[in-house]
mmCIF file of C-alpha atoms and ligand atoms in Angstrom:
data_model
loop_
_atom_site.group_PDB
_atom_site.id
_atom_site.type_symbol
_atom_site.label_atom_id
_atom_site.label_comp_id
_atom_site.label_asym_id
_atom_site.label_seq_id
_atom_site.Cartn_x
_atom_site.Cartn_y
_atom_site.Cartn_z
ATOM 1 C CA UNK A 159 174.040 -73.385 71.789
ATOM 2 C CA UNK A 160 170.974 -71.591 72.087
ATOM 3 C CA UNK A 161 170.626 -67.949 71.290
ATOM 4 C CA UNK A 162 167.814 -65.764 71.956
ATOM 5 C CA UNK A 163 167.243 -62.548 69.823
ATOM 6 C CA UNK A 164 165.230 -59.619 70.591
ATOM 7 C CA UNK A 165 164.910 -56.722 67.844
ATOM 8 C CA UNK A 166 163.389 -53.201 69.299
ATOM 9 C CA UNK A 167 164.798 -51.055 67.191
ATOM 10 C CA UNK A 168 161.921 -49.281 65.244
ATOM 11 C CA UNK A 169 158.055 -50.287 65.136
ATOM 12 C CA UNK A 170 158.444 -54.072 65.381
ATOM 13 C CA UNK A 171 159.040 -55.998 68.272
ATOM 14 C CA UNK A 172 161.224 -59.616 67.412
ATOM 15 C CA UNK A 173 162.292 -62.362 69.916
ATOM 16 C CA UNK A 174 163.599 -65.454 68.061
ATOM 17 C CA UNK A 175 165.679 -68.513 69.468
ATOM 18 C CA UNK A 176 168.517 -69.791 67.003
ATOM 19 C CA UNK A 177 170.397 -73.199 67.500
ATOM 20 C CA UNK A 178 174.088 -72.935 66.461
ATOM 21 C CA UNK A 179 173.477 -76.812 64.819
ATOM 22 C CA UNK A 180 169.598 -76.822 64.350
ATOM 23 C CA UNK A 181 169.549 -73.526 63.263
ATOM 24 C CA UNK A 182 166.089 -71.259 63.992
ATOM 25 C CA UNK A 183 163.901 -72.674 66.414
ATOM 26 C CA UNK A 184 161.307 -70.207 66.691
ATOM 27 C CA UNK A 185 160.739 -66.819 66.505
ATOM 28 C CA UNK A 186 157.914 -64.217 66.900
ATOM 29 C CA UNK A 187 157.136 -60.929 66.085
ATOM 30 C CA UNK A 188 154.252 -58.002 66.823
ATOM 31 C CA UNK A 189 154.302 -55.273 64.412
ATOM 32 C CA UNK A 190 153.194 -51.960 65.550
ATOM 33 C CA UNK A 191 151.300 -50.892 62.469
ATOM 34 C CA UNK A 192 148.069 -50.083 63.521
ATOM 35 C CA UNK A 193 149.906 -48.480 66.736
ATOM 36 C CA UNK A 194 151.544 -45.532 64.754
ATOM 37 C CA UNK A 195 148.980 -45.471 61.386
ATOM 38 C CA UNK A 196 146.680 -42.828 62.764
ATOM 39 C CA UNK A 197 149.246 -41.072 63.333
ATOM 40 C CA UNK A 198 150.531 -41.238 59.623
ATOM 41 C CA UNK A 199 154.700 -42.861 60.957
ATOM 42 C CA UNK A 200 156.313 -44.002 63.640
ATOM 43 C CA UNK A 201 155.876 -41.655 67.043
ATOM 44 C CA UNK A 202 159.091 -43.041 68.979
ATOM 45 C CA UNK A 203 157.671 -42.490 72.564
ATOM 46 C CA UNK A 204 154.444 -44.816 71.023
ATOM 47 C CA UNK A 205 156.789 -47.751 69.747
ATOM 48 C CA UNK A 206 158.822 -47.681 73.327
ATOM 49 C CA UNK A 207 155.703 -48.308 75.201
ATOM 50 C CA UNK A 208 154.955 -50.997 72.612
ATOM 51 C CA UNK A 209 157.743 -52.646 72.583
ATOM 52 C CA UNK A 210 157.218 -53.048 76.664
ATOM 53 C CA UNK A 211 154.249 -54.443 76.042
ATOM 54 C CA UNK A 212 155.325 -56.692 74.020
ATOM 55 C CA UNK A 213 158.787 -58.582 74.994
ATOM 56 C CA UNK A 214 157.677 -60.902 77.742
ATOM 57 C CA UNK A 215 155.103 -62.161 75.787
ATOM 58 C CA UNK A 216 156.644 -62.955 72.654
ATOM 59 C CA UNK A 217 159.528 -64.356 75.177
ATOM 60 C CA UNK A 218 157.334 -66.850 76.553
ATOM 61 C CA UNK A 219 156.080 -67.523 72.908
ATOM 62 C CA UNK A 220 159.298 -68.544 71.527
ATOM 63 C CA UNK A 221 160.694 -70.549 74.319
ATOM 64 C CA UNK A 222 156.929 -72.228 74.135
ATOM 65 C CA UNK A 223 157.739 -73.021 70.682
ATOM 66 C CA UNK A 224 161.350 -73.639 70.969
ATOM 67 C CA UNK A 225 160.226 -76.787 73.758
ATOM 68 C CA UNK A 226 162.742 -74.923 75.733
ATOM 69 C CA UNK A 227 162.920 -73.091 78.945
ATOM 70 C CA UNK A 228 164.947 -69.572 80.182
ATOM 71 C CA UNK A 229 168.002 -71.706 81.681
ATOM 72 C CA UNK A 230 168.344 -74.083 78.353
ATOM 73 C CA UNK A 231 169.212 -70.497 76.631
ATOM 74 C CA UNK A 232 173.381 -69.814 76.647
ATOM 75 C CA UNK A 233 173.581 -65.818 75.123
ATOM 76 C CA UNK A 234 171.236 -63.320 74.521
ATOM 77 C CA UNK A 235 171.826 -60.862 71.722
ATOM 78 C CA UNK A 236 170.010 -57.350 71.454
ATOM 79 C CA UNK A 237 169.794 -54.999 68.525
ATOM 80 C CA UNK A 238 171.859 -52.020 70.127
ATOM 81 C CA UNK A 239 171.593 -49.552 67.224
ATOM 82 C CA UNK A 240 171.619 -48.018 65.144
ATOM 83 C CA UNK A 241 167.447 -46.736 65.667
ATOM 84 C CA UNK A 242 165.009 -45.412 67.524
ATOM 85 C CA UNK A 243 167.275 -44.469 71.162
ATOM 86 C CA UNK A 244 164.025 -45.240 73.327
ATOM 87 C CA UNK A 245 162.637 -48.557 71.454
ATOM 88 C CA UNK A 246 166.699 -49.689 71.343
ATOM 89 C CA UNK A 247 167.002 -48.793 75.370
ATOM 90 C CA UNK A 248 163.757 -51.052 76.012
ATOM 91 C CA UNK A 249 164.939 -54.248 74.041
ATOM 92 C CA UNK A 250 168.642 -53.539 75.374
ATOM 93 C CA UNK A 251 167.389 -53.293 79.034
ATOM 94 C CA UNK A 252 165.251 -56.305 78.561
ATOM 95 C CA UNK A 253 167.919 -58.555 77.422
ATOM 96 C CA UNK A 254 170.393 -57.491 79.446
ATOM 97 C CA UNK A 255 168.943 -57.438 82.744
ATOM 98 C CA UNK A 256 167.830 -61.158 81.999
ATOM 99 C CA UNK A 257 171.842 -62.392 80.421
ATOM 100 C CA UNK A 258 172.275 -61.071 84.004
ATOM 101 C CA UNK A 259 169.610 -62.594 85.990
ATOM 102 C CA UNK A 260 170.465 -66.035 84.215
ATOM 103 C CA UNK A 261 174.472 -65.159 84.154
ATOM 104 C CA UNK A 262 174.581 -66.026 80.610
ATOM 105 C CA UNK A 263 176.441 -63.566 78.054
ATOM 106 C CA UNK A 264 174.437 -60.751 76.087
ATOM 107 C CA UNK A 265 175.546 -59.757 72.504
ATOM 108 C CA UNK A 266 175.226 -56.070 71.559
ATOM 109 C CA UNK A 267 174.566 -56.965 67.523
ATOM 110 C CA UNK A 268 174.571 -54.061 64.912
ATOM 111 C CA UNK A 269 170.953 -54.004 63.153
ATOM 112 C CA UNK A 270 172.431 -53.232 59.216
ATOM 113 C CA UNK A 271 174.791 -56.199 60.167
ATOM 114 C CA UNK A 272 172.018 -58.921 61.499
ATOM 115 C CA UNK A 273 169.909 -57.483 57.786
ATOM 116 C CA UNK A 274 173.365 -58.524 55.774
ATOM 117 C CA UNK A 275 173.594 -61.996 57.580
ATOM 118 C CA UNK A 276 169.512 -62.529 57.363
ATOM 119 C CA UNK A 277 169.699 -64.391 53.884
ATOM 120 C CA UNK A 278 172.778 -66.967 55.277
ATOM 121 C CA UNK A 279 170.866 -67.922 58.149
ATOM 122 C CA UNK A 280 168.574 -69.752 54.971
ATOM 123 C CA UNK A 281 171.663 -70.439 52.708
ATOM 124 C CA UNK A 282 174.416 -72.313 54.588
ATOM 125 C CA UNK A 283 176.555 -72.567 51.154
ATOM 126 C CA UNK A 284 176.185 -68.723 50.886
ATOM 127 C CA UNK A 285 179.789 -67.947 52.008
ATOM 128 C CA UNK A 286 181.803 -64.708 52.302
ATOM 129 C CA UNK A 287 182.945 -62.389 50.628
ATOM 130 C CA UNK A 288 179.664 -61.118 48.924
ATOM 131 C CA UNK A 289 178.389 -58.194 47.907
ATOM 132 C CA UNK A 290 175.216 -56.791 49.477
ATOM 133 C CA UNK A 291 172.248 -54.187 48.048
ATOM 134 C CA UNK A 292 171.093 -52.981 51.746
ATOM 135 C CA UNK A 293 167.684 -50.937 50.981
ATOM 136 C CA UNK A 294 165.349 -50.469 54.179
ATOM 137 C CA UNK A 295 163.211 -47.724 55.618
ATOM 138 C CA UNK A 296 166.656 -45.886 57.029
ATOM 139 C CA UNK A 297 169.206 -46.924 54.656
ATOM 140 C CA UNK A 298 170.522 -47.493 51.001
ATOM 141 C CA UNK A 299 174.121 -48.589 50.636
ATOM 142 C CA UNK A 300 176.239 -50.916 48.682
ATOM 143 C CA UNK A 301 178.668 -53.358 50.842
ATOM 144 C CA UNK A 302 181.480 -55.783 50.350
ATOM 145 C CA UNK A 303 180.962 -58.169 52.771
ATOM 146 C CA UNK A 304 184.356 -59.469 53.378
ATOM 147 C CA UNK A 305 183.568 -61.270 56.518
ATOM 148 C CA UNK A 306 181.941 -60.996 59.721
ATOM 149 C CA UNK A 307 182.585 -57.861 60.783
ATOM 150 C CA UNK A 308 184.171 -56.718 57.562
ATOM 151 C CA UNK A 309 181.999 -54.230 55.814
ATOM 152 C CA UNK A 310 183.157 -52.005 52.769
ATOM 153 C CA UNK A 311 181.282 -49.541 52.215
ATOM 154 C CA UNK A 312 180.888 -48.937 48.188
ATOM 155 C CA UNK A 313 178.152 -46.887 47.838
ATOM 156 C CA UNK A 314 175.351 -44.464 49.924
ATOM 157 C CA UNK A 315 172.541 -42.472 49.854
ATOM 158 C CA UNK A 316 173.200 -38.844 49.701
ATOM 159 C CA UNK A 317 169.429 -38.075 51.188
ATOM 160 C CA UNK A 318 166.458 -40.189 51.600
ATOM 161 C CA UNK A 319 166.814 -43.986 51.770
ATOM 162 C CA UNK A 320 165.124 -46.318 49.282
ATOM 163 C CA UNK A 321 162.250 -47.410 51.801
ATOM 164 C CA UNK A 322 161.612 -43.535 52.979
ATOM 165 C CA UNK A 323 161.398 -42.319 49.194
ATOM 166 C CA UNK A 324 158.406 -45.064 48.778
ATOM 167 C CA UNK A 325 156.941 -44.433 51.929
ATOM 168 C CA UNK A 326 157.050 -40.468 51.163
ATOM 169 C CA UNK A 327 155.999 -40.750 47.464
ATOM 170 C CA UNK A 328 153.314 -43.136 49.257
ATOM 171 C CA UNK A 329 152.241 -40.276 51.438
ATOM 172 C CA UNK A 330 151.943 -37.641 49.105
ATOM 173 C CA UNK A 331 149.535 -39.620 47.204
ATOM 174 C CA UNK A 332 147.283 -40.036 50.222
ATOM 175 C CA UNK A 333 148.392 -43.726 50.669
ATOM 176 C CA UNK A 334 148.283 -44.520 54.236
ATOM 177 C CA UNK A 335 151.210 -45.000 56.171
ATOM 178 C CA UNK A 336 153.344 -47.646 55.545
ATOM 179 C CA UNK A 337 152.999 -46.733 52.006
ATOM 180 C CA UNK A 338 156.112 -48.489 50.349
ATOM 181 C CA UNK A 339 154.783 -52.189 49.906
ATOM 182 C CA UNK A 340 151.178 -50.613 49.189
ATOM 183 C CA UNK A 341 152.538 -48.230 46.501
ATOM 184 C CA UNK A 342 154.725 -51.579 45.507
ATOM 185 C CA UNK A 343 151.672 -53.643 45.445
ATOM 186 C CA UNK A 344 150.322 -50.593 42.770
ATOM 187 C CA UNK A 345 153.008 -50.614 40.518
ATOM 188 C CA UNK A 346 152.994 -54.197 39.766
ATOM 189 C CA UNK A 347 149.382 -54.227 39.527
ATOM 190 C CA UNK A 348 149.720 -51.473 37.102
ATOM 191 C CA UNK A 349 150.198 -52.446 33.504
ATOM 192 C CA UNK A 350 151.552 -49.348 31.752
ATOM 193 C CA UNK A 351 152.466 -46.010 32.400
ATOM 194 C CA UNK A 352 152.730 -42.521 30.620
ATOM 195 C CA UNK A 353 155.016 -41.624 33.130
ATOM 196 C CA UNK A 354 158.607 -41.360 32.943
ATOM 197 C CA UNK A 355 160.150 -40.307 36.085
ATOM 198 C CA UNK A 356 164.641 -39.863 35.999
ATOM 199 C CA UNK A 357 166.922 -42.469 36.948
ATOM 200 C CA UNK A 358 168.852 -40.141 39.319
ATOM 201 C CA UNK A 359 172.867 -40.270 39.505
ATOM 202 C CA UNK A 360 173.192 -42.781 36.321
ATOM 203 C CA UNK A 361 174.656 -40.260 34.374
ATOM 204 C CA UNK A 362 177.881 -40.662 35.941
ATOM 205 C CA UNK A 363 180.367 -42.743 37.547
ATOM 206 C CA UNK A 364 180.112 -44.100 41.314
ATOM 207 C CA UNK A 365 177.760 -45.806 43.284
ATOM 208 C CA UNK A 366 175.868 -43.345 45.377
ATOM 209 C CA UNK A 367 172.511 -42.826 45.515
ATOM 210 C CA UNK A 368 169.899 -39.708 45.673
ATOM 211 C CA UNK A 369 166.450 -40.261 45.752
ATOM 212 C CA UNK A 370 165.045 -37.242 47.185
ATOM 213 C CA UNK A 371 164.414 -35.485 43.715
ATOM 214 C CA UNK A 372 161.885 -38.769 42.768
ATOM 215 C CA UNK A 373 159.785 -37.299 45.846
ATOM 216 C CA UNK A 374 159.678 -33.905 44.332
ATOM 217 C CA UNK A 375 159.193 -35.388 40.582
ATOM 218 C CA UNK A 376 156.115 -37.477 42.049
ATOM 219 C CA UNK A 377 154.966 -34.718 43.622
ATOM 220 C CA UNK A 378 154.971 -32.433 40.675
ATOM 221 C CA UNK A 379 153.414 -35.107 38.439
ATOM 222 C CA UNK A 380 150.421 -35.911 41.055
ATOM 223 C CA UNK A 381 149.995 -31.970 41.413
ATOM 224 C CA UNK A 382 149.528 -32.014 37.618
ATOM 225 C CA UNK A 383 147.255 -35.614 37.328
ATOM 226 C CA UNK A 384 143.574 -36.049 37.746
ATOM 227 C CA UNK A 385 144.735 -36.677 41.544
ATOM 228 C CA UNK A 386 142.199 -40.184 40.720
ATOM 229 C CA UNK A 387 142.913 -44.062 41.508
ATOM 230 C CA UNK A 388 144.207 -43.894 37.678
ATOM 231 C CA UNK A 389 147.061 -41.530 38.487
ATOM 232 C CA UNK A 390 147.994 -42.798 41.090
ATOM 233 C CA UNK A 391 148.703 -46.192 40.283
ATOM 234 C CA UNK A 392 150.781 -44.816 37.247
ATOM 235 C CA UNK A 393 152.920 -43.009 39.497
ATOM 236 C CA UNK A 394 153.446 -45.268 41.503
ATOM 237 C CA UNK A 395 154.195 -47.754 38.241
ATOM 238 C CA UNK A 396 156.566 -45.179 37.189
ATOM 239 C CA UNK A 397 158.511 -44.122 40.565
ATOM 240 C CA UNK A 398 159.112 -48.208 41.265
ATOM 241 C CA UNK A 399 160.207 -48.520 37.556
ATOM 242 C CA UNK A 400 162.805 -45.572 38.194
ATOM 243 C CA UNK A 401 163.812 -46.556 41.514
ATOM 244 C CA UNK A 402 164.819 -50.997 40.275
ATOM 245 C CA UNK A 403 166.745 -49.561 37.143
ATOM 246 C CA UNK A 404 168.618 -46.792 39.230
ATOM 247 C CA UNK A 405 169.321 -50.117 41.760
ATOM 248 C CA UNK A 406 170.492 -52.688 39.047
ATOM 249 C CA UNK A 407 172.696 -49.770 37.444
ATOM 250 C CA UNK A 408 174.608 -49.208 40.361
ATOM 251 C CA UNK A 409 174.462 -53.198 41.628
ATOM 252 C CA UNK A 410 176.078 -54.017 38.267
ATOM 253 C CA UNK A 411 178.738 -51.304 38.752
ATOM 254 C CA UNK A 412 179.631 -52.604 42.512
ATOM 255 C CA UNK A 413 179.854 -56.671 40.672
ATOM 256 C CA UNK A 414 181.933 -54.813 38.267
ATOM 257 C CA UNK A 415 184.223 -53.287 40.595
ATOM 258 C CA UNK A 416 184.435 -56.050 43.268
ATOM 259 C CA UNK A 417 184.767 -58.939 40.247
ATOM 260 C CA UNK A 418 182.215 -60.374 43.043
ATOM 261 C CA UNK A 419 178.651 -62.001 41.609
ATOM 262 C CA UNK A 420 177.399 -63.483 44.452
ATOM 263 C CA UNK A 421 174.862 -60.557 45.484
ATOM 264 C CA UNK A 422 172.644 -60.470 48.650
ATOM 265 C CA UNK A 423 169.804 -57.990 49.206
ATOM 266 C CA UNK A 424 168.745 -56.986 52.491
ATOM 267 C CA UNK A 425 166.296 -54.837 54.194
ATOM 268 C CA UNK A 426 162.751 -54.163 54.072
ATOM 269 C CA UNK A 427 162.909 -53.639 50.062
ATOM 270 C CA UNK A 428 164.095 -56.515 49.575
ATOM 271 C CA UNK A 429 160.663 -57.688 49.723
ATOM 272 C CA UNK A 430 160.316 -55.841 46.632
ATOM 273 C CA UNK A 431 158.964 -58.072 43.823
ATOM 274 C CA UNK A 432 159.643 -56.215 40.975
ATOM 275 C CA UNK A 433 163.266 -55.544 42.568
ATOM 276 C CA UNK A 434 163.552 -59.558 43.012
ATOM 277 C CA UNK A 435 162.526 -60.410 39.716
ATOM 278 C CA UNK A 436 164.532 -57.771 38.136
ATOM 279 C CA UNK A 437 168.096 -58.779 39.814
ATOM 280 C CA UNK A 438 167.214 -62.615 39.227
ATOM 281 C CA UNK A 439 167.084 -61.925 35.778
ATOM 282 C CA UNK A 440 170.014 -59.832 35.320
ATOM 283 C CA UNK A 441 172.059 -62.363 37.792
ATOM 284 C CA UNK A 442 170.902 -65.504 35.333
ATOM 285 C CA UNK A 443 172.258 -63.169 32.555
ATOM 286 C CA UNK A 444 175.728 -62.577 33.818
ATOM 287 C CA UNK A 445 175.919 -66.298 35.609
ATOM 288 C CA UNK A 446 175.877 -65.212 39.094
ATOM 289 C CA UNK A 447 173.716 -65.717 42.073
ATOM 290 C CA UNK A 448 171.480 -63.543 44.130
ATOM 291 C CA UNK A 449 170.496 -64.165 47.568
ATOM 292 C CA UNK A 450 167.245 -63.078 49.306
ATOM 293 C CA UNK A 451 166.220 -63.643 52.660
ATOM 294 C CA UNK A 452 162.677 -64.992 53.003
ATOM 295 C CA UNK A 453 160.305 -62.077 52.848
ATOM 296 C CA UNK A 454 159.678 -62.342 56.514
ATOM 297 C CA UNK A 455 163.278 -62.041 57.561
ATOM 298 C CA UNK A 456 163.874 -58.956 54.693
ATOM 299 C CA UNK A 457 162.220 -56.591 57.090
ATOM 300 C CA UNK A 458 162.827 -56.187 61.472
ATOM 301 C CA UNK A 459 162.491 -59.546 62.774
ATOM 302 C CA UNK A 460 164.039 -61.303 65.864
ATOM 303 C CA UNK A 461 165.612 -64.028 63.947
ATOM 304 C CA UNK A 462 168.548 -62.049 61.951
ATOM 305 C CA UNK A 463 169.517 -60.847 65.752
ATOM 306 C CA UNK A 464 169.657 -64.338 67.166
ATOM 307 C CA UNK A 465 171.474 -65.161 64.085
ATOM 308 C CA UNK A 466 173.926 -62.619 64.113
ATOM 309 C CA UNK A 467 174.854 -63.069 68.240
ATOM 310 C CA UNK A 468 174.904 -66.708 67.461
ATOM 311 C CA UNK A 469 178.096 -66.174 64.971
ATOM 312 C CA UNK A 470 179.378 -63.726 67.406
ATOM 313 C CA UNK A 471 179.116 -66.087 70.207
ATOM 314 C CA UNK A 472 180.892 -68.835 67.991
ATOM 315 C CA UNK A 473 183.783 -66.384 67.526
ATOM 316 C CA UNK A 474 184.235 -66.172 71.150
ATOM 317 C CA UNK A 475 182.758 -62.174 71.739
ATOM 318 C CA UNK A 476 180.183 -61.439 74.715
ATOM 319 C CA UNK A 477 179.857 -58.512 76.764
ATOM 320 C CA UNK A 478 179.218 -58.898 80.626
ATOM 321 C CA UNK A 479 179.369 -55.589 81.643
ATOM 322 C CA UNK A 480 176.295 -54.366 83.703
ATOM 323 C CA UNK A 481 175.744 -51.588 82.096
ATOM 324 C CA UNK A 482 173.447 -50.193 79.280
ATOM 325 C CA UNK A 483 175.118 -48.756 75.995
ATOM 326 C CA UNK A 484 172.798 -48.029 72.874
ATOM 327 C CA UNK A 485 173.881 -45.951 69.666
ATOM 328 C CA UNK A 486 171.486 -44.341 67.814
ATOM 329 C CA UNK A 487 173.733 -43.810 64.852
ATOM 330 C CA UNK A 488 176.083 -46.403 64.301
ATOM 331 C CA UNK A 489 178.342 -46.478 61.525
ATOM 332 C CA UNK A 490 178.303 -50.292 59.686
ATOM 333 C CA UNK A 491 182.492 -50.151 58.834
HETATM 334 O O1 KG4 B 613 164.257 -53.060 57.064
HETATM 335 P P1 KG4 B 613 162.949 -52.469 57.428
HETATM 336 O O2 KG4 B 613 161.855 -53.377 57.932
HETATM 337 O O3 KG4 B 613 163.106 -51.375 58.527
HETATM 338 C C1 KG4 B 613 164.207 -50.541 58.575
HETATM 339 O O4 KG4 B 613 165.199 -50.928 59.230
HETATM 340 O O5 KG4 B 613 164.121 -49.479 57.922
HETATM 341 O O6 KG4 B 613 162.445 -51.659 56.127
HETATM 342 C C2 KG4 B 613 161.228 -50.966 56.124
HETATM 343 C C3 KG4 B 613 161.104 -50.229 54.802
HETATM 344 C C4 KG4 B 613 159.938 -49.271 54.775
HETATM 345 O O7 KG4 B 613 160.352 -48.030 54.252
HETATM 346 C C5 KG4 B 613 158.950 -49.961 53.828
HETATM 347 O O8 KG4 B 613 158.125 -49.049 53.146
HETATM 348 C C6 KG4 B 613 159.870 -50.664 52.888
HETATM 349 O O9 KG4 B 613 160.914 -51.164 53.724
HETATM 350 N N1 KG4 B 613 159.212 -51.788 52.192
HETATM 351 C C7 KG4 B 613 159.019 -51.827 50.843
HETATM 352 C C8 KG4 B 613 158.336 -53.039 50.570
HETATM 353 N N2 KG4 B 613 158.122 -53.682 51.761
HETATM 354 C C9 KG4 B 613 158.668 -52.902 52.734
HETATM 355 N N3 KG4 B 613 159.379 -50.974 49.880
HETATM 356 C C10 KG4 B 613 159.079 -51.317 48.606
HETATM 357 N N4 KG4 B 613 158.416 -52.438 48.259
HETATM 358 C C11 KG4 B 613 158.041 -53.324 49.207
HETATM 359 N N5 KG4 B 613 157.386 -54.436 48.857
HETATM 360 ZN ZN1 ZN B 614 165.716 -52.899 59.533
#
C-alpha cells in the first residue's frame, strides 16, 4: 500500500510516500529557515503562507521520485497537531481535500507519535515496548512506548523544552535564530570550559524536567563574560554539558523503573552529537540498545507521517469524514 505523508506543522514543509512492503519511497522537504530568520523565530502567519507554497510542489516531487502517480496512492496521512493551528489547517486541508478528490482514506496522525515511530521506520527488529527520550523544539518527555497508540507518560518538562532552552540560550548570545544545532555545533567544537552551569532537578527523585533556570544561568554568566567569540563558545560548552548529564540522569532512572533498555530518542535533539555519543556509551555500559532515527528524520520531515498513517492504515483506522479537525494542543496518552 502506498501512503503519502505531508508534515505542516511548524516551519518545515514534508511530503513523503511510504510502501507498507518496500518501505520509504521518497520523500521531500523545504525548510523555512531563511523565511522566519530575519525575523529572529517562527512568525506563524509566515510559515502558513509557506507551507502553501510549498505542498504541490514537493507533491509532484515525491510521486516523481516514487515512479508513481496520484491514483497508485491508497491513504493519505496529515500531521493534525499538536502545532502551529494555521500551518496544521494548510497541510490538513491539503490532504484531505485530495483523500477526497481521489476517494482514498486520510489519516489524522499525532506529530510526538510519527517522532516516536521515526527510528522503526529504519529498524524493523526495533519492536515494542521501548522506552523513548522525546526532546524537540516544543517538547521534553520520557515515554513507555507500549504499543501503537500506547504512550506512558514518565516524565515532562515543567517549563521550556530541551530544543527552546538551546534555541533561547542561542539567542541571548546573539546566535541567530535557529540557534540550538549552531550553539551544538560550539560546544563540541569547544575543548574546555571554566564554566559550570547546574544539572537542574537531579537532586531528587522523578523524572521531570526544568530547564528554564539554564536560560537565566547563561544569561547571568554571558552578562558577566567578555561578551567575545571566547565566551561564548564556553557557554555554550557548558549549557550542552549540563543539559546531556541532566538527560542521561533521568534516561537511566526511566530504564530503571521500566526494567526496559531498549531506548529510542526522538525529536529535533536527537540530532544532538554529544547527546548520541553520550547515551551510546552509557547503553554499551549497561548492555542495552539505543535507537536513533537518521538525523534527517530526528527533526519535521514527511516521512515519520507517512510512516505512522501507514501502521494506522495496517490496523484498519481511516477517517472519511469531510470535514477539517486540527488540535493545537494534543495530549500524546
Ligand atoms: O523536532 P523538531 O524539528 O521540531 C519540533 O517539533 O520542535 O525540533 C526542533 C528543535 C529546535 O529547538 C532545534 O534548535 C533543536 O531541535 N535542535 C538541536 C539540534 N538540532 C536541532 N538542539 C541541539 N542540538 C542539535 N544538534
Ligand atoms: Zn517535531
Amino acid at each position: 500500500m502506498f501512503v503519502l505523508g505531508i508534515e505542516s506543522s511548524c516551519d518545515e514543509t514534508g511530503v513523503a510516500i511510504y510502501h507498507s512492503q518496500k518501505g520509504l519511497l521518497a520523500h521531500a522537504l523545504h525548510s523555512q529557515i531563511d523565511t522566519h530568520r530575519v525575523h529572529g523565530g517562527v512568525v506563524p502567519e509566515l510559515a502558513s503562507r509557506d507551507h502553501v507554497n510549498y505542498l504541490i510542489p514537493l507533491l509532484e516531487q515525491v510521486l516523481r521520485d516514487a515512479s508513481c502517480s496520484k491514483d497508485d496512492l491508497d491513504a493519505i496521512a496529515y500531521t493534525a497537531g499538536p502545532g502551529l493551528i494555521g500551518a496544521l489547517l494548510v497541510g490538513s486541508s491539503f490532504a484531505k481535500s485530495l483523500a477526497y478528490a481521489l476517494s482514498i482514506p486520510a489519516l489524522a496522525i499525532h506529530h510526538l507519535e510519527a517522532h516516536l515511530l521515526a527510528a522503526q521506520m529504519e529498524n524493523p527488529r526495533l519492536d515494542f515496548p521501548f522506552v523513548a527520550l522525546l526532546v524537540s523544539g516544543g517538547h521534553c518527555q520520557l515515554i513507555e512506548v507500549q504499543n501503537l497508540g500506547q504512550y506512558r507518560i514518565l516524565g515532562d518538562t515543567m517549563d521550556d523544552a530541551v530544543g527552546e532552552a538551546f534555541d533561547k540560550t542561542a539567542k541571548l548570545m546573539g546566535i541567530p535564530y535557529p540557534g540550538g544545532p549552531i550553539l551544538a555545533a560550539l560546544a563540541d567544537e569547544c575543548q574546555a570550559t571554566p564554566y559550570r552551569f547546574p544539572r537542574p532537578m537531579t537532586d531528587r527523585p522523578g523524572l521531570e524536567f526544568s530547564f528554564s533556570g539554564l536560560k537565566t544561568f547563561a544569561l547571568n554568566t554571558w552578562n558577566k563574560s567578555n561578551k567575545d567569540e571566547q565566551a561564548k563558545a564556553e557557554i555554550a560548552k557548558a549549557f550542552q554539558t549540563a543539559v546531556i548529564e541532566t538527560l542521561i540522569i533521568k534516561v537511566k532512572r526511566a530504564v530503571e523503573a521500566t526494567g526496559n533498555k531498549r531506548l529510542v530518542v526522538a525529536g529535533g535533539v536527537g540530532a544532538n552529537k554529544a547527546l548520541r555519543i553520550a547515551l551510546i556509551n552509557w547503553m554499551q555500559q549497561i548492555g542495552g540498545e539505543v535507537f536513533f532515527p537518521a538525523l534527517e528524520y530526528c527533526t519535521d520531515n514527511g516521512a515519520m507521517i507517512a510512516y505512522a498513517g501507514c501502521l494506522r492504515l495496517l490496523k484498519g483506522e481511516q477517517d472519511r469524514s469531510a470535514g477539517v479537525e486540527v488540535k493545537a494542543r494534543w495530549p500524546l496518552a
